[in-house]
Amino acid sequence: SINASLSSSTSISKSGFYFDTIITITLYGTNDSTYIDHCFELAKDYENKFSNTITTSDISKINDAAGKAVVTVSDETIELLSAGIKYGQLSNGCFDLTIGHLSDLWNFSENANLSEKTNHMADASILPSAKEIGECIKHIDYTKLQIKDNNVFLDDIKSKIDIGGTGFNMITDIVRILYDNKITVNMTCKYAGASLRKHDYYVLYTS
């Protein structure tokens, strides 16, 4: 079987923390650390462009300028945002990049650290209220995201971009394309100890 052949093949694995997420990459068909180090260099590069928790990133600059100014960003960020808009259109808005402020209401990692509980576990007392949720929902609308060439304007001062799964998908697709027909890539992203995204690409090794 494919799984059996993969488990017995030469492989190398490494984990890192990007986008507030544990990323584990396993490459089959090689034990050369150069390949996997390059994967994580890409992850770091895209985190610096896409993360809304890094103040100098393209996404943070767009969020900070929301409703006020146009921001010029990288080609990669334009590609990412264009894909996010496309997913919003295909899903009739069920997938929406401008969910950032709503996502922030469930910032369990920060809330747990701020909690006075000795076990640092978040409890129901710090869950968002229906009023807070309703206010954020008013400002979720991917159609407010305007793109022209490399210029981006988020036309709502109370809106915020959170790339979510779009960023993970883009990174894993780039890794797959980069090593297509060379090695097999298994990339798993985990958040808070649970599997969030998993992408398995079974590519024939053709050294």
GROMACS .gro file of C-alpha atoms in nm:
model
  207
    1SER     CA    1   0.000   0.000   0.000
    2ILE     CA    2   0.100   0.364  -0.030
    3ASN     CA    3   0.112   0.412   0.347
    4ALA     CA    4   0.329   0.105   0.393
    5SER     CA    5   0.575   0.217   0.127
    6LEU     CA    6   0.592   0.563   0.282
    7SER     CA    7   0.659   0.433   0.632
    8SER     CA    8   0.951   0.222   0.512
    9SER     CA    9   1.110   0.489   0.291
   10THR     CA   10   1.382   0.736   0.380
   11SER     CA   11   1.231   1.040   0.549
   12ILE     CA   12   1.304   1.348   0.758
   13SER     CA   13   1.065   1.537   0.987
   14LYS     CA   14   1.070   1.872   1.163
   15SER     CA   15   0.824   2.088   1.358
   16GLY     CA   16   0.800   2.464   1.400
   17PHE     CA   17   0.560   2.728   1.531
   18TYR     CA   18   0.415   2.969   1.273
   19PHE     CA   19   0.085   3.158   1.253
   20ASP     CA   20   0.023   3.063   1.618
   21THR     CA   21   0.014   2.706   1.491
   22ILE     CA   22   0.234   2.401   1.525
   23ILE     CA   23   0.346   2.292   1.179
   24THR     CA   24   0.503   1.951   1.126
   25ILE     CA   25   0.653   1.866   0.789
   26THR     CA   26   0.770   1.518   0.693
   27LEU     CA   27   0.954   1.466   0.365
   28TYR     CA   28   0.973   1.114   0.225
   29GLY     CA   29   1.237   1.005  -0.022
   30THR     CA   30   1.518   1.209   0.132
   31ASN     CA   31   1.701   1.265   0.460
   32ASP     CA   32   1.864   1.584   0.333
   33SER     CA   33   1.790   1.859   0.589
   34THR     CA   34   1.838   2.124   0.320
   35TYR     CA   35   1.493   2.046   0.179
   36ILE     CA   36   1.308   2.070   0.508
   37ASP     CA   37   1.502   2.378   0.623
   38HIS     CA   38   1.394   2.548   0.302
   39CYS     CA   39   1.030   2.460   0.377
   40PHE     CA   40   1.051   2.634   0.712
   41GLU     CA   41   1.229   2.933   0.563
   42LEU     CA   42   0.927   2.968   0.333
   43ALA     CA   43   0.689   2.934   0.629
   44LYS     CA   44   0.874   3.209   0.816
   45ASP     CA   45   0.879   3.435   0.511
   46TYR     CA   46   0.504   3.399   0.459
   47GLU     CA   47   0.433   3.443   0.829
   48ASN     CA   48   0.616   3.777   0.811
   49LYS     CA   49   0.390   3.878   0.520
   50PHE     CA   50   0.057   3.726   0.623
   51SER     CA   51   0.032   3.712   1.003
   52ASN     CA   52  -0.207   3.959   1.162
   53THR     CA   53  -0.013   3.933   1.489
   54ILE     CA   54   0.312   4.065   1.338
   55THR     CA   55   0.283   4.442   1.325
   56THR     CA   56   0.509   4.481   1.021
   57SER     CA   57   0.330   4.225   0.802
   58ASP     CA   58   0.134   4.320   0.491
   59ILE     CA   59  -0.189   4.200   0.652
   60SER     CA   60  -0.133   4.404   0.970
   61LYS     CA   61  -0.060   4.714   0.762
   62ILE     CA   62  -0.390   4.666   0.575
   63ASN     CA   63  -0.577   4.615   0.902
   64ASP     CA   64  -0.419   4.923   1.060
   65ALA     CA   65  -0.517   5.133   0.757
   66ALA     CA   66  -0.872   4.994   0.735
   67GLY     CA   67  -1.118   5.264   0.635
   68LYS     CA   68  -0.837   5.520   0.610
   69ALA     CA   69  -0.573   5.446   0.348
   70VAL     CA   70  -0.457   5.227   0.061
   71VAL     CA   71  -0.164   4.995   0.134
   72THR     CA   72   0.085   4.860  -0.121
   73VAL     CA   73   0.175   4.496  -0.056
   74SER     CA   74   0.374   4.208  -0.205
   75ASP     CA   75   0.271   3.990  -0.498
   76GLU     CA   76   0.229   3.695  -0.259
   77THR     CA   77  -0.013   3.889  -0.042
   78ILE     CA   78  -0.218   3.990  -0.346
   79GLU     CA   79  -0.232   3.625  -0.454
   80LEU     CA   80  -0.345   3.522  -0.106
   81LEU     CA   81  -0.613   3.789  -0.075
   82SER     CA   82  -0.742   3.720  -0.427
   83ALA     CA   83  -0.778   3.353  -0.338
   84GLY     CA   84  -0.962   3.447  -0.019
   85ILE     CA   85  -1.204   3.666  -0.212
   86LYS     CA   86  -1.262   3.383  -0.459
   87TYR     CA   87  -1.342   3.142  -0.173
   88GLY     CA   88  -1.581   3.400  -0.033
   89GLN     CA   89  -1.761   3.419  -0.367
   90LEU     CA   90  -1.775   3.042  -0.411
   91SER     CA   91  -1.912   2.993  -0.058
   92ASN     CA   92  -2.156   3.283  -0.075
   93GLY     CA   93  -1.973   3.445   0.215
   94CYS     CA   94  -1.951   3.140   0.439
   95PHE     CA   95  -1.574   3.175   0.408
   96ASP     CA   96  -1.474   3.534   0.478
   97LEU     CA   97  -1.125   3.679   0.522
   98THR     CA   98  -1.258   3.975   0.720
   99ILE     CA   99  -1.348   3.764   1.022
  100GLY     CA  100  -1.049   3.893   1.221
  101HIS     CA  101  -1.222   4.081   1.501
  102LEU     CA  102  -1.469   3.796   1.553
  103SER     CA  103  -1.181   3.547   1.574
  104ASP     CA  104  -1.012   3.771   1.830
  105LEU     CA  105  -1.305   3.722   2.067
  106TRP     CA  106  -1.199   3.357   2.099
  107ASN     CA  107  -0.834   3.427   2.172
  108PHE     CA  108  -0.811   3.146   2.425
  109SER     CA  109  -0.432   3.138   2.442
  110GLU     CA  110  -0.411   3.503   2.549
  111ASN     CA  111  -0.716   3.482   2.774
  112ALA     CA  112  -0.576   3.176   2.949
  113ASN     CA  113  -0.246   3.355   3.015
  114LEU     CA  114  -0.435   3.651   3.160
  115SER     CA  115  -0.650   3.427   3.377
  116GLU     CA  116  -0.582   3.425   3.750
  117LYS     CA  117  -0.649   3.053   3.763
  118THR     CA  118  -0.342   2.857   3.863
  119ASN     CA  119  -0.389   2.608   3.580
  120HIS     CA  120  -0.419   2.891   3.324
  121MET     CA  121  -0.731   2.734   3.175
  122ALA     CA  122  -0.983   2.968   3.011
  123ASP     CA  123  -1.337   2.929   3.144
  124ALA     CA  124  -1.687   3.036   3.043
  125SER     CA  125  -1.655   3.368   3.224
  126ILE     CA  126  -1.424   3.499   2.950
  127LEU     CA  127  -1.627   3.374   2.655
  128PRO     CA  128  -1.761   3.655   2.432
  129SER     CA  129  -2.114   3.779   2.482
  130ALA     CA  130  -2.385   3.764   2.218
  131LYS     CA  131  -2.364   4.143   2.196
  132GLU     CA  132  -1.990   4.135   2.123
  133ILE     CA  133  -2.037   3.865   1.861
  134GLY     CA  134  -2.323   4.051   1.695
  135GLU     CA  135  -2.122   4.373   1.675
  136CYS     CA  136  -1.829   4.195   1.506
  137ILE     CA  137  -2.054   4.015   1.259
  138LYS     CA  138  -2.175   4.353   1.127
  139HIS     CA  139  -1.825   4.418   0.995
  140ILE     CA  140  -1.754   4.083   0.829
  141ASP     CA  141  -1.779   4.143   0.456
  142TYR     CA  142  -1.508   4.035   0.212
  143THR     CA  143  -1.657   4.264  -0.056
  144LYS     CA  144  -1.514   4.557   0.143
  145LEU     CA  145  -1.168   4.434   0.042
  146GLN     CA  146  -1.063   4.625  -0.270
  147ILE     CA  147  -0.760   4.530  -0.478
  148LYS     CA  148  -0.603   4.711  -0.770
  149ASP     CA  149  -0.262   4.594  -0.889
  150ASN     CA  150  -0.060   4.568  -0.564
  151ASN     CA  151  -0.272   4.820  -0.379
  152VAL     CA  152  -0.525   4.711  -0.117
  153PHE     CA  153  -0.795   4.903   0.066
  154LEU     CA  154  -1.018   4.757   0.338
  155ASP     CA  155  -1.324   4.982   0.323
  156ASP     CA  156  -1.444   4.943   0.682
  157ILE     CA  157  -1.254   5.088   0.977
  158LYS     CA  158  -1.399   4.819   1.207
  159SER     CA  159  -1.309   4.526   0.979
  160LYS     CA  160  -1.001   4.307   1.015
  161ILE     CA  161  -0.842   4.042   0.793
  162ASP     CA  162  -0.750   3.701   0.932
  163ILE     CA  163  -0.612   3.476   0.658
  164GLY     CA  164  -0.691   3.151   0.843
  165GLY     CA  165  -0.693   2.840   0.625
  166THR     CA  166  -0.615   3.037   0.309
  167GLY     CA  167  -0.261   3.099   0.427
  168PHE     CA  168  -0.203   2.737   0.528
  169ASN     CA  169  -0.333   2.615   0.194
  170MET     CA  170  -0.110   2.853   0.002
  171ILE     CA  171   0.203   2.753   0.194
  172THR     CA  172   0.140   2.380   0.153
  173ASP     CA  173   0.062   2.420  -0.217
  174ILE     CA  174   0.388   2.608  -0.270
  175VAL     CA  175   0.584   2.339  -0.086
  176ARG     CA  176   0.414   2.071  -0.297
  177ILE     CA  177   0.487   2.250  -0.625
  178LEU     CA  178   0.845   2.323  -0.521
  179TYR     CA  179   0.924   1.957  -0.465
  180ASP     CA  180   0.682   1.800  -0.711
  181ASN     CA  181   0.827   1.482  -0.868
  182LYS     CA  182   1.122   1.492  -0.626
  183ILE     CA  183   0.996   1.393  -0.283
  184THR     CA  184   0.672   1.317  -0.101
  185VAL     CA  185   0.548   1.589   0.133
  186ASN     CA  186   0.325   1.535   0.436
  187MET     CA  187   0.242   1.861   0.610
  188THR     CA  188   0.028   1.878   0.923
  189CYS     CA  189  -0.082   2.193   1.106
  190LYS     CA  190  -0.204   2.166   1.464
  191TYR     CA  191  -0.359   2.425   1.692
  192ALA     CA  192  -0.408   2.388   2.066
  193GLY     CA  193  -0.312   2.022   2.042
  194ALA     CA  194  -0.579   1.930   1.789
  195SER     CA  195  -0.545   1.875   1.417
  196LEU     CA  196  -0.656   2.185   1.228
  197ARG     CA  197  -0.537   2.125   0.875
  198LYS     CA  198  -0.372   1.826   0.716
  199HIS     CA  199  -0.239   1.808   0.364
  200ASP     CA  200  -0.094   1.488   0.226
  201TYR     CA  201   0.074   1.496  -0.111
  202TYR     CA  202   0.183   1.157  -0.241
  203VAL     CA  203   0.439   1.241  -0.508
  204LEU     CA  204   0.655   0.984  -0.685
  205TYR     CA  205   1.023   1.010  -0.595
  206THR     CA  206   1.218   1.052  -0.919
  207SER     CA  207   1.582   1.110  -0.827
   0.00000   0.00000   0.00000
